[in-house]
Short mmCIF file of C-alpha atoms in Angstrom, two decimals:
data_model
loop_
_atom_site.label_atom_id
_atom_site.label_comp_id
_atom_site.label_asym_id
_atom_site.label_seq_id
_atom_site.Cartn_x
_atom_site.Cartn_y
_atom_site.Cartn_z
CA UNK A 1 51.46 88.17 151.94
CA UNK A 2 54.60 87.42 150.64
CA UNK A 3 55.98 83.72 150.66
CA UNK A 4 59.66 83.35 150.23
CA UNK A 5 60.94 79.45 150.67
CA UNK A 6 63.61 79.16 153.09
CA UNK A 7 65.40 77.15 151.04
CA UNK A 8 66.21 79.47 148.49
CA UNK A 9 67.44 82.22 150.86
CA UNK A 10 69.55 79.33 151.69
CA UNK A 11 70.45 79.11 148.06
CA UNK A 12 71.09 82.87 147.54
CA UNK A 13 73.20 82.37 151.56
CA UNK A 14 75.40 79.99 149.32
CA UNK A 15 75.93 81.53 146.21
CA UNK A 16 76.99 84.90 147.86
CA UNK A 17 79.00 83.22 150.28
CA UNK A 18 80.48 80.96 148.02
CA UNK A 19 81.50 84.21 145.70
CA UNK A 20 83.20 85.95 148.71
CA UNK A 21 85.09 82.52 149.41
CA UNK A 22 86.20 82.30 145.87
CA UNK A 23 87.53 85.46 145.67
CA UNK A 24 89.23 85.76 149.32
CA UNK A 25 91.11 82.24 147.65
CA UNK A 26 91.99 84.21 143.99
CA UNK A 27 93.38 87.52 146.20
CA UNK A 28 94.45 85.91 148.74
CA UNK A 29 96.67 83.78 146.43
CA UNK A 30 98.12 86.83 144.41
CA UNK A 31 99.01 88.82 147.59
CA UNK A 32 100.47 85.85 148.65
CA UNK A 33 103.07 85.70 145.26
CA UNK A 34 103.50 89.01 144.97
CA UNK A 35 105.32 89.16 148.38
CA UNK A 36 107.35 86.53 146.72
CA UNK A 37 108.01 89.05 143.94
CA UNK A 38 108.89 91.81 146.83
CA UNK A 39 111.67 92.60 149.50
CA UNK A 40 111.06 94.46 153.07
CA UNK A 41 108.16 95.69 154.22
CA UNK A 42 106.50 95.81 151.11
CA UNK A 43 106.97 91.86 151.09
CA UNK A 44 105.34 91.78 155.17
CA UNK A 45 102.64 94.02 153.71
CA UNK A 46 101.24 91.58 150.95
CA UNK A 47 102.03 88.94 153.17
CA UNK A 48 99.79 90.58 155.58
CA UNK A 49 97.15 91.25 153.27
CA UNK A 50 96.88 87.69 152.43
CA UNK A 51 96.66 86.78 155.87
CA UNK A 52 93.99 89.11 156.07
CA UNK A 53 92.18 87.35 153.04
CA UNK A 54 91.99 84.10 155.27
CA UNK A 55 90.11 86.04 158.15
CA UNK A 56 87.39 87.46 155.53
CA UNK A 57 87.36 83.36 154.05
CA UNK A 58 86.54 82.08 157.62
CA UNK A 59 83.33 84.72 158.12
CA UNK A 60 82.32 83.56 154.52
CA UNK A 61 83.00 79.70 154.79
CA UNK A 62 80.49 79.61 158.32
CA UNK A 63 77.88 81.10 156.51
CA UNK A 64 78.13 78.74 153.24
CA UNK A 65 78.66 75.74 155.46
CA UNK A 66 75.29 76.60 157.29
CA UNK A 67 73.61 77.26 153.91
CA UNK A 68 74.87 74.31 151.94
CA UNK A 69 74.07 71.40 154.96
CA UNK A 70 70.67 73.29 155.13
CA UNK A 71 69.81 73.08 151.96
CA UNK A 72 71.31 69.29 151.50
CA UNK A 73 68.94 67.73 154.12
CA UNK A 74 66.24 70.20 153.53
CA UNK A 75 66.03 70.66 149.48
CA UNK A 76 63.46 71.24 147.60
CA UNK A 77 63.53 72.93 143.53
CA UNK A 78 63.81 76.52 143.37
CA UNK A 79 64.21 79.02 140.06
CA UNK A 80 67.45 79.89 138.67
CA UNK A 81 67.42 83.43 137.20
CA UNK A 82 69.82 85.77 136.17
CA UNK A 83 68.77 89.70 135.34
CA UNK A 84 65.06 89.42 135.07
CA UNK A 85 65.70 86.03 132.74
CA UNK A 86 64.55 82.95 134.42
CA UNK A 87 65.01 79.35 133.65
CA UNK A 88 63.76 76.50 135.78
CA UNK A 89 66.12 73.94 136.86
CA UNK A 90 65.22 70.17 136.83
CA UNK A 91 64.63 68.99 140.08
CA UNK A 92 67.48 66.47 139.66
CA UNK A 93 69.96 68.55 138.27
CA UNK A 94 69.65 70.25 142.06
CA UNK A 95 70.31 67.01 143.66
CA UNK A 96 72.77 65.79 140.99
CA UNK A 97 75.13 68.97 142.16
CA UNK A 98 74.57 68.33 146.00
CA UNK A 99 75.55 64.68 145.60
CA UNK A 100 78.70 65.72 143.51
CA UNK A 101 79.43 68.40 145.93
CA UNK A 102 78.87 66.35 148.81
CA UNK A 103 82.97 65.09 148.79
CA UNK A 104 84.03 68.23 147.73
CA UNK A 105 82.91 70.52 150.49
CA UNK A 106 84.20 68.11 152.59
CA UNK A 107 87.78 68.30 151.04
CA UNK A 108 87.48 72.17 150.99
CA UNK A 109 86.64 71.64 155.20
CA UNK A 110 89.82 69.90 155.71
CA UNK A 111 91.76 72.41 153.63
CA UNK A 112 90.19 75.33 155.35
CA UNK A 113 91.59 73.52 158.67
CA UNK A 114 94.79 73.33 157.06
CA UNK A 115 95.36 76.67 156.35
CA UNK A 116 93.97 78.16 159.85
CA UNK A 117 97.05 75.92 161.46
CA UNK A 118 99.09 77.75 158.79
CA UNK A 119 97.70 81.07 159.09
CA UNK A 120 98.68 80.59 163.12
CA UNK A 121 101.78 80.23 161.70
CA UNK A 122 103.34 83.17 160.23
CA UNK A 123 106.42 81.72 159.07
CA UNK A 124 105.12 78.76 157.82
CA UNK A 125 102.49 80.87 156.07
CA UNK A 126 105.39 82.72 154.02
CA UNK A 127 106.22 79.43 152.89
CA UNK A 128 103.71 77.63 152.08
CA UNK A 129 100.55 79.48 151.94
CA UNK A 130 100.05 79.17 148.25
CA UNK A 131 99.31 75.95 149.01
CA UNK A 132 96.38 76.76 150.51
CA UNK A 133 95.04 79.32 148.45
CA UNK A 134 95.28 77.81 145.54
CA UNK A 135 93.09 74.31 146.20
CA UNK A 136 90.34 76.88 147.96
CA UNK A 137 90.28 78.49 144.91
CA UNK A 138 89.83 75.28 142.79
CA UNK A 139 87.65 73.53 145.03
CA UNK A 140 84.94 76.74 145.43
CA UNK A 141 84.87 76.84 141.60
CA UNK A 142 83.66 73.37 140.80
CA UNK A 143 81.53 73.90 144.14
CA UNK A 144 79.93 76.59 142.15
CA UNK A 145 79.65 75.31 138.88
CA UNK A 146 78.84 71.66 139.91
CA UNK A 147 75.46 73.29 141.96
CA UNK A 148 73.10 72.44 139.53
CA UNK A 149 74.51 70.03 136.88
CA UNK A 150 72.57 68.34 133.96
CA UNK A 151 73.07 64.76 132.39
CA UNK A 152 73.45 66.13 128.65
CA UNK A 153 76.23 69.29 127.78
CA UNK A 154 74.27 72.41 126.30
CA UNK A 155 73.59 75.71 126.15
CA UNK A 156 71.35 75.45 129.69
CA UNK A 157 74.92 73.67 131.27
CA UNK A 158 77.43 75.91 129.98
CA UNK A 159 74.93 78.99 131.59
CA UNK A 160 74.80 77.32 134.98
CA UNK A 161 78.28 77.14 134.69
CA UNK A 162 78.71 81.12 133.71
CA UNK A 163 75.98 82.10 135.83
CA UNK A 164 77.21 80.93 139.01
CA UNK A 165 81.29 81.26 138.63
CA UNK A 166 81.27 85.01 137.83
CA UNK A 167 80.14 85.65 141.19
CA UNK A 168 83.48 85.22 142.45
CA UNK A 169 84.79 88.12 140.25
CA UNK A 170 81.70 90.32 141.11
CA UNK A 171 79.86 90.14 144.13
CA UNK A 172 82.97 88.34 145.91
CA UNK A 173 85.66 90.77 144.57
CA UNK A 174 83.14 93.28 145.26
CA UNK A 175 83.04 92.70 149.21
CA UNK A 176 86.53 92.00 148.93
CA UNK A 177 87.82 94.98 148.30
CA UNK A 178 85.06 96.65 150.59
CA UNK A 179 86.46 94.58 154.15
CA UNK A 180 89.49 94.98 152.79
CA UNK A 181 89.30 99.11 152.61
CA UNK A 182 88.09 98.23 156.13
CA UNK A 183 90.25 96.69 157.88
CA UNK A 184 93.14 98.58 156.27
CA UNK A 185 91.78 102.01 157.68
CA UNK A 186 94.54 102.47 160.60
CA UNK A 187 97.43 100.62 158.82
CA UNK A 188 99.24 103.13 156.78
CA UNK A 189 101.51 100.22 154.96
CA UNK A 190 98.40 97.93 153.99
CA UNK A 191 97.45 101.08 152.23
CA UNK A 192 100.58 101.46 150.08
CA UNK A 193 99.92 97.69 148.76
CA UNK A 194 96.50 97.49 148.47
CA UNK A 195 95.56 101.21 146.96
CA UNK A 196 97.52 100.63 144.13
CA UNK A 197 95.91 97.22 143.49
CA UNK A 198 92.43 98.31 143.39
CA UNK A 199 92.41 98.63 139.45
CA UNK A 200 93.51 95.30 139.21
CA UNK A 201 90.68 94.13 141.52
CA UNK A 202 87.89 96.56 139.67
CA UNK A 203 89.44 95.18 136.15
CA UNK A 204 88.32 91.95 137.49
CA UNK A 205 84.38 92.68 138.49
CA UNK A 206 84.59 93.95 134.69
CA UNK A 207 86.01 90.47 133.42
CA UNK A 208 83.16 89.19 135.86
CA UNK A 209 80.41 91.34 134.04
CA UNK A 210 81.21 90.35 130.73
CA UNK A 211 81.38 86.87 131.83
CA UNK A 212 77.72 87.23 133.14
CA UNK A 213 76.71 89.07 129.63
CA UNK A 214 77.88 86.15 127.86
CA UNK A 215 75.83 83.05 129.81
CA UNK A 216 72.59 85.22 129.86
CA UNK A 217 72.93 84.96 125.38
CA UNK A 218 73.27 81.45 125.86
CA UNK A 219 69.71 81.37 127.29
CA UNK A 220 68.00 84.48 126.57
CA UNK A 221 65.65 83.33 123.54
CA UNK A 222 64.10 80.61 126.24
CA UNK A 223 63.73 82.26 129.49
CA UNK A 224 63.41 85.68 128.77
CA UNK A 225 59.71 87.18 130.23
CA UNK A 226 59.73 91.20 130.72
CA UNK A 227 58.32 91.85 134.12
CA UNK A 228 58.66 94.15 136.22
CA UNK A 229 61.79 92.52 138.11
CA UNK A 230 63.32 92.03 134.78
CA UNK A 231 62.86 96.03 134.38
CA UNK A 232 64.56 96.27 137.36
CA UNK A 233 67.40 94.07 137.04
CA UNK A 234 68.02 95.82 133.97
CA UNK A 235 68.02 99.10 135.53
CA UNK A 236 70.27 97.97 138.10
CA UNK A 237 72.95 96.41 135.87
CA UNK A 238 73.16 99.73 134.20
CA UNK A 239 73.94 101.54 137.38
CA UNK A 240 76.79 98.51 137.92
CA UNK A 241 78.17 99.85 135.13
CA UNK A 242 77.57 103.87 135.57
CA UNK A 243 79.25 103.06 138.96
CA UNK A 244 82.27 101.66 137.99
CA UNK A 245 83.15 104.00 135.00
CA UNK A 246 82.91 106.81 135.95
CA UNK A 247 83.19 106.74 140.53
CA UNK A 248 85.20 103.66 140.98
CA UNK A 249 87.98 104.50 138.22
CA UNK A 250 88.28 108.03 139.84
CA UNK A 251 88.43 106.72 143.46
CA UNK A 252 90.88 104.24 142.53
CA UNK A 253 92.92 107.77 141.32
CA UNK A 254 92.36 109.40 144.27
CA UNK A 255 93.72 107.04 146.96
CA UNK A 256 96.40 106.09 144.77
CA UNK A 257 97.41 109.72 144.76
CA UNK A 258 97.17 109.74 148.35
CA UNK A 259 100.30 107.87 148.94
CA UNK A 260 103.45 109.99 149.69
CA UNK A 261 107.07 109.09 150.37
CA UNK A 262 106.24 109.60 154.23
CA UNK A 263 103.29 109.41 154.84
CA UNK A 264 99.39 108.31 153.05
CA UNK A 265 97.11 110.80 153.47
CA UNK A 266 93.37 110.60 154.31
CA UNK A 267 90.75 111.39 151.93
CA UNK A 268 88.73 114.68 152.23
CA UNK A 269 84.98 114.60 153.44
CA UNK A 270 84.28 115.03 149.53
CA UNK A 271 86.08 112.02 148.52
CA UNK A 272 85.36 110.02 151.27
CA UNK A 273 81.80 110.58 150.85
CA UNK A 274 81.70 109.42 147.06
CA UNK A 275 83.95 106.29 148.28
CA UNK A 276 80.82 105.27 150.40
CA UNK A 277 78.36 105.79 148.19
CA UNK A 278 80.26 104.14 145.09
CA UNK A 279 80.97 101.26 147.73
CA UNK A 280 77.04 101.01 148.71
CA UNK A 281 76.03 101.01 145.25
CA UNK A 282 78.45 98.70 144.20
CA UNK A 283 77.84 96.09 146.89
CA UNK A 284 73.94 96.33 147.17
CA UNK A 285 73.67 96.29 143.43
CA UNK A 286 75.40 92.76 143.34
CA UNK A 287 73.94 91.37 145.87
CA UNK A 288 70.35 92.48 144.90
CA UNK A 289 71.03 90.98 141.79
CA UNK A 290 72.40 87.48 143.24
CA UNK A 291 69.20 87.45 145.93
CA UNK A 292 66.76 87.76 142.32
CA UNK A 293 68.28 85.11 141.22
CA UNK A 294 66.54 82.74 143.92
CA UNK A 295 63.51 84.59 145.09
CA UNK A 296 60.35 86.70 142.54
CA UNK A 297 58.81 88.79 145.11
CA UNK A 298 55.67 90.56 143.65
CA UNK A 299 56.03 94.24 143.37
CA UNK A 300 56.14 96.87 141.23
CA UNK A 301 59.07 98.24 139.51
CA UNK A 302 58.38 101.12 141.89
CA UNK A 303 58.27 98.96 145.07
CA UNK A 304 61.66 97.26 144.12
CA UNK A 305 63.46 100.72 143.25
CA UNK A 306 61.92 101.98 146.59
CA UNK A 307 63.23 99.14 148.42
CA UNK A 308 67.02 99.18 146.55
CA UNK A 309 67.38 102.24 147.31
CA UNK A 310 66.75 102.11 150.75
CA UNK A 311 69.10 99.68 151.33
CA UNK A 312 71.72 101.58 149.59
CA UNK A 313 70.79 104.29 152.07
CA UNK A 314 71.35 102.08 154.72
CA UNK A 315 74.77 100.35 153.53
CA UNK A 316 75.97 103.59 152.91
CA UNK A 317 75.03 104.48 156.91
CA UNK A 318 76.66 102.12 157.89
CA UNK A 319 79.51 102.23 155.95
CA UNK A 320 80.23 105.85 157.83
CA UNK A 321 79.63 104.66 161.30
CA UNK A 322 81.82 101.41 160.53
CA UNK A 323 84.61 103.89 159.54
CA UNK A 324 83.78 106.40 162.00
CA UNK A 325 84.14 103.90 164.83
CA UNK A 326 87.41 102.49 163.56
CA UNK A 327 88.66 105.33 163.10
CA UNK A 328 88.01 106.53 166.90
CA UNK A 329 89.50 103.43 168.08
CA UNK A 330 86.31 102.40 169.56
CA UNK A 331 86.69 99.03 166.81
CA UNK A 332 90.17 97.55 166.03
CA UNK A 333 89.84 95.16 163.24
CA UNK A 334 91.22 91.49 162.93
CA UNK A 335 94.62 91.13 164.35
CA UNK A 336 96.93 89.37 161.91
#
């Protein structure tokens, strides 16, 4: 039988959600000035983009608000573990961040509130919806980095730090982009913005990669155990990386070249079928990675591999049926 304590599902609830939150703020924020930077519709498109960005931060803010209020009334320790590498946190260090968080995720509430009045708003949004964007941003990184926070600066700090702020660049940029392919199915002018941006965004989970690389060094010689989740963690990581050199670079080609002067073309059944299984891969790699961090089932290398792949199976399903269904009409996505 295999025990799993709430509260660290809670944990793994926050850190994912916390990622996507962070990096609906960062995107959101750079739409946002580059329709400063732009004229016409190109300048509505970004614009609408970014507006778009606030819907995704609103699904992602309910679940980290649930998560985090859970876990401050109902805490107890859990393991902190990155890659197969595991370091147990103090108990206190837990309970330090939660206090320090406590005024924070309060602040980021009232800013969240802020910019749904804005985002109401489209005018005012033009204006001034930097200045929403921008404290999000701020106030979901020191969420993140302030979760589990030690009374002396070291190597074990500076990882916690690492560990937990990359996930905005990975698994947050990662779903990112993913709604954001989404939603932009039917809307032929999102797509002449956004395709052309997905390098920028993929550059980023790189940036967010290394960053990882270099807190698990910090740490390694102390917390490193081989077992049979570090085995797998490894082997994931290295499909992270197969994935995005050599199917996310050339998808990023592809719908880039399938803007035209008229019109943006769809992607063949070929194409479209290596979009959803690069997607899969990409986002149940990260967030298999990100749930290891709080939870060490017991199984086999082959049970874990048997149960990834699975789920990529079943991400990738539903990616088709998601886009099938939108594209029939049968789902319209988020007005904004």
């Amino acid at each position: 039988m295999i025990e799993i304590e709430t509260i660290n599902i809670a944990r793994f609830f926050m850190q994912a959600s916390g990622g996507v939150m962070g990096a609906t703020s960062l995107w959101g924020l750079v739409f946002w000035m580059k329709s400063r930077n732009e004229s016409g519709d190109r300048s509505e498109s970004f614009i609408t983009l970014s507006r778009v960005t606030i819907v995704i931060f609103l699904a992602a803010i309910s679940i980290f608000l649930i998560s985090w209020f859970y876990s401050f009334f109902a805490f107890s320790p859990g393991a902190e573990a990155h890659e197969g590498i595991v370091l147990k946190p103090q108990n206190e260090n837990l309970v330090r961040g939660f206090a320090l968080n406590l005024p924070l995720v309060s602040i980021l509430t009232l800013v969240t509130l802020v910019g749904i009045f804005l985002w109401r708003k489209k005018e005012l949004f033009k204006k001034y919806g930097g200045m929403i964007f921008l404290p999000q941003f701020l106030l979901v990184s020191l969420i993140l980095v302030l979760g589990s926070t030690t009374q002396e600066f070291g190597r074990n700090q500076i990882f916690s730090w690492l560990h937990s702020w990359h996930s905005i660049l990975t698994l947050g940029t990662v779903a990112t982009v993913d709604a954001l392919y989404i939603i932009t199915l039917r809307n032929d002018a999102l797509k002449r913005v956004l395709y052309p941006f997905f390098p920028v965004m993929s550059a980023a989970i790189w940036i967010g990669l290394g960053i990882d690389f270099a807190s698990v060094f910090l740490i390694v010689k102390d917390a490193l155990h081989v077992t049979a989740q570090f085995l797998f963690n490894q082997t994931v990581i290295g499909i992270i990386v197969i994935n995005g050199a050599f199917l996310s670079g050339k998808i990023n080609d592809f719908l880039i070249d399938l803007i035209r002067p008229d019109r943006v073309e769809s992607l063949s059944p070929k194409m479209n079928l290596f979009f959803g299984i690069s997607g899969s891969l990409s986002i149940v790699s990260w967030t298999t990675i990100t749930l290891l961090d709080f939870i060490k089932p017991p199984f086999s290398y082959l049970q874990f591999l048997s149960i990834y792949v699975s789920f990529i199976a079943l991400a990738f399903l539903s990616h088709l049926a998601l886009e099938g269904l939108i594209s029939a009409r049968k789902i319209t996505p988020p007005a904004v």
